[in-house]
Amino acid sequence: MTSPQLPPNAYTNAPQQHPNLILGSLQLLFWLVFRPSAWRNHLERIDPALDSDSSLIILLRQGRWRNLSLWRLFIQAYFILPILIPIFVDLQGAPSSASDHAGFLYNLAREMEKSAKKQGVTLPSLAREVLKSDPFTYFSEWLDKVEQALEQNTALLALDEFEVLDNALVKGRFDEQDVLGMLRHLIQHRPRFKVLLAGSHTIEEYQRWASYLINVQVVHISYLKEAEARQLIERPVKDFTLRYEPNAVERVLQLTRCHPFLVQLLCAEIIVLKNEQDPSIRRLATLADVEAAIPEALQSGGFFFADIQNNQVDATGQAILRSIAAQGEGAIVSRQTLLQQFPDADITFKLLLQRELIEEVDDGYGFQVELIRRWFV
């Protein structure tokens, strides 16, 4: 926090980069693919004169050797660039909203082209009219040209929100065998591409996907370790001057269970709260501050909680969660009691456990994360 009047909200900026060159390089790759705002904030922290929309390749071509931090960035770039060129496609956008295969493949190619351009890589264009007669054949031929444009590089094709594409398959807009067969062929037979599917659901929940993607590796992203969460709370950036009382840190950990998004969400609201307080108490977060920030966190993070409620559980799951939530913080409801209320919900209980919304304690169930419980009260 650089200003005594209005400290910037460090929890919404890029976190401090890992000091290890290799791990820091992987961190950069993650920011480039999934958190472009963190990449921009990282560049601004290195040198405010840098164009925050620049990619690694563009920065290297500019040859801007300003300071030690830039030297470090360029060294890390050489770890990343010969390996992967990240190409990000949000399937919640145009690709999955298309009305037919030609529209889907055209939008997919266009998003790939736009994403690659941000990395300083020019991919060939694909005309929509070409796809109308035989969309998958012409898309495959376009991929041949893309591989030529990649030269010796490999593209990391990151497809986010794959569940949205599944909804389009269920509605019958796209043919399952054609679309998923194309994806499987891409994974198996195009070594210049590495495919990353990201979503809040598991492949096992989508049987049609599981049968096509039998050779994929599932990476489960869960909670931070406690030491990592403490660092995120107390030292999200270098020279962070807000201090937390020990019981305030413990309370943040209790409320979030070290969930990375929820830690940042709650701490961001604590910062907002502190900015409204008298300067004499602004730089020390107390237990009372943490408690006061909870309602604001539930409101500002509403999209996160609403996604759990509306997209990750069905009506029975919602009823189970509300029933457990009503018992209060830390409550464990016996399995027998819940089965009396929901006698045919064995599959739902398994899903709630798989989603890490509840956990089994002795012979009962309770919420894993207190902030999520608060949402369902």
Coordinates of C-alpha atoms in Angstrom, one line a residue, residues 150-284:
L150 CA 4.0 -22.5 -35.6
E151 CA 7.3 -23.6 -37.1
Q152 CA 9.1 -25.3 -34.2
N153 CA 6.8 -24.1 -31.5
T154 CA 4.0 -25.9 -29.8
A155 CA 0.6 -24.4 -29.2
L156 CA -1.2 -24.8 -25.9
L157 CA -4.9 -24.7 -26.9
A158 CA -6.7 -23.8 -23.7
L159 CA -10.5 -24.4 -24.0
D160 CA -12.2 -22.8 -21.0
E161 CA -15.8 -23.6 -19.9
F162 CA -16.0 -26.9 -21.8
E163 CA -19.3 -27.5 -20.1
V164 CA -21.0 -24.9 -22.3
L165 CA -20.0 -26.9 -25.4
D166 CA -21.5 -29.9 -23.8
N167 CA -24.8 -28.0 -23.4
A168 CA -24.8 -27.3 -27.1
L169 CA -24.3 -31.0 -27.8
V170 CA -27.2 -31.9 -25.5
K171 CA -29.4 -29.4 -27.4
G172 CA -28.5 -31.1 -30.7
R173 CA -26.9 -28.0 -32.3
F174 CA -23.7 -30.0 -32.9
D175 CA -23.1 -33.7 -33.5
E176 CA -21.3 -35.4 -30.6
Q177 CA -19.3 -37.7 -32.8
D178 CA -18.2 -35.0 -35.2
V179 CA -17.1 -32.4 -32.6
L180 CA -15.6 -34.7 -29.9
G181 CA -14.1 -36.9 -32.6
M182 CA -12.4 -33.9 -34.1
L183 CA -11.1 -32.9 -30.6
R184 CA -9.8 -36.4 -30.0
H185 CA -8.1 -36.5 -33.3
L186 CA -6.5 -33.2 -32.6
I187 CA -5.1 -34.4 -29.3
Q188 CA -3.8 -37.7 -30.6
H189 CA -2.5 -36.9 -34.1
R190 CA -1.3 -33.3 -34.0
P191 CA 1.9 -33.1 -31.9
R192 CA 2.2 -29.3 -32.4
F193 CA -0.9 -28.9 -30.2
K194 CA -1.4 -29.5 -26.5
V195 CA -5.0 -29.3 -25.5
L196 CA -6.1 -28.1 -22.0
L197 CA -9.8 -28.3 -21.1
A198 CA -10.7 -26.2 -18.1
G199 CA -14.0 -26.2 -16.2
S200 CA -15.7 -26.6 -12.9
H201 CA -17.0 -30.1 -13.7
T202 CA -15.0 -33.3 -14.1
I203 CA -14.7 -35.3 -17.3
E204 CA -16.3 -38.3 -15.4
E205 CA -19.5 -36.3 -15.1
Y206 CA -19.8 -36.1 -18.9
Q207 CA -19.8 -39.7 -20.1
R208 CA -19.8 -38.6 -23.8
W209 CA -16.6 -36.7 -23.2
A210 CA -14.9 -39.5 -21.2
S211 CA -15.4 -42.0 -24.0
Y212 CA -13.6 -39.7 -26.5
L213 CA -10.9 -38.4 -24.1
I214 CA -9.7 -41.6 -22.6
N215 CA -6.0 -40.6 -22.8
V216 CA -6.2 -37.2 -21.1
Q217 CA -4.6 -36.4 -17.8
V218 CA -6.9 -34.9 -15.1
V219 CA -5.3 -32.2 -12.9
H220 CA -7.4 -31.4 -9.9
I221 CA -7.0 -27.8 -8.6
S222 CA -8.1 -27.5 -5.0
Y223 CA -7.2 -25.5 -1.9
L224 CA -4.0 -23.8 -1.2
K225 CA -1.7 -25.1 1.5
E226 CA -2.1 -23.2 4.8
A227 CA 1.3 -21.5 4.5
E228 CA 0.5 -20.4 0.9
A229 CA -2.8 -19.0 2.1
R230 CA -1.1 -17.1 4.9
Q231 CA 1.3 -15.6 2.5
L232 CA -1.5 -14.5 0.2
I233 CA -3.3 -12.9 3.1
E234 CA -0.4 -11.2 4.8
R235 CA 2.0 -10.6 1.9
P236 CA 0.1 -10.6 -1.4
V237 CA 2.7 -8.2 -2.9
K238 CA 6.1 -7.0 -1.9
D239 CA 6.2 -4.2 0.8
F240 CA 2.5 -4.8 1.7
T241 CA 1.9 -2.6 4.7
L242 CA -1.5 -3.7 6.0
R243 CA -0.9 -5.9 9.0
Y244 CA -3.4 -8.5 10.4
E245 CA -3.9 -9.5 14.0
P246 CA -3.2 -13.2 14.4
N247 CA -6.8 -14.0 15.2
A248 CA -7.9 -12.1 12.1
V249 CA -5.7 -14.3 9.9
E250 CA -7.0 -17.4 11.6
R251 CA -10.5 -16.3 10.9
V252 CA -9.9 -15.7 7.2
L253 CA -8.5 -19.2 7.0
Q254 CA -11.5 -20.7 8.9
L255 CA -14.0 -18.9 6.6
T256 CA -12.2 -19.8 3.3
R257 CA -10.5 -23.1 4.1
C258 CA -7.6 -21.7 2.0
H259 CA -9.7 -21.5 -1.2
P260 CA -7.6 -19.2 -3.4
F261 CA -10.4 -17.2 -4.9
L262 CA -12.3 -16.9 -1.6
V263 CA -9.2 -15.7 0.3
Q264 CA -8.6 -13.0 -2.3
L265 CA -12.3 -12.1 -2.3
L266 CA -12.6 -11.7 1.4
C267 CA -9.3 -9.9 1.8
A268 CA -10.2 -7.5 -1.0
E269 CA -13.3 -6.5 0.9
I270 CA -11.2 -6.1 4.0
I271 CA -9.1 -3.6 2.1
V272 CA -12.2 -1.7 0.9
L273 CA -13.4 -1.6 4.5
K274 CA -10.1 -0.3 5.9
N275 CA -10.0 2.4 3.3
E276 CA -13.1 3.9 4.7
Q277 CA -11.8 3.9 8.3
D278 CA -9.8 6.6 10.1
P279 CA -6.1 6.6 9.1
S280 CA -5.1 5.9 12.6
I281 CA -6.5 2.3 12.4
R282 CA -6.4 1.8 8.7
R283 CA -3.2 -0.3 8.6
L284 CA -4.2 -3.0 11.1

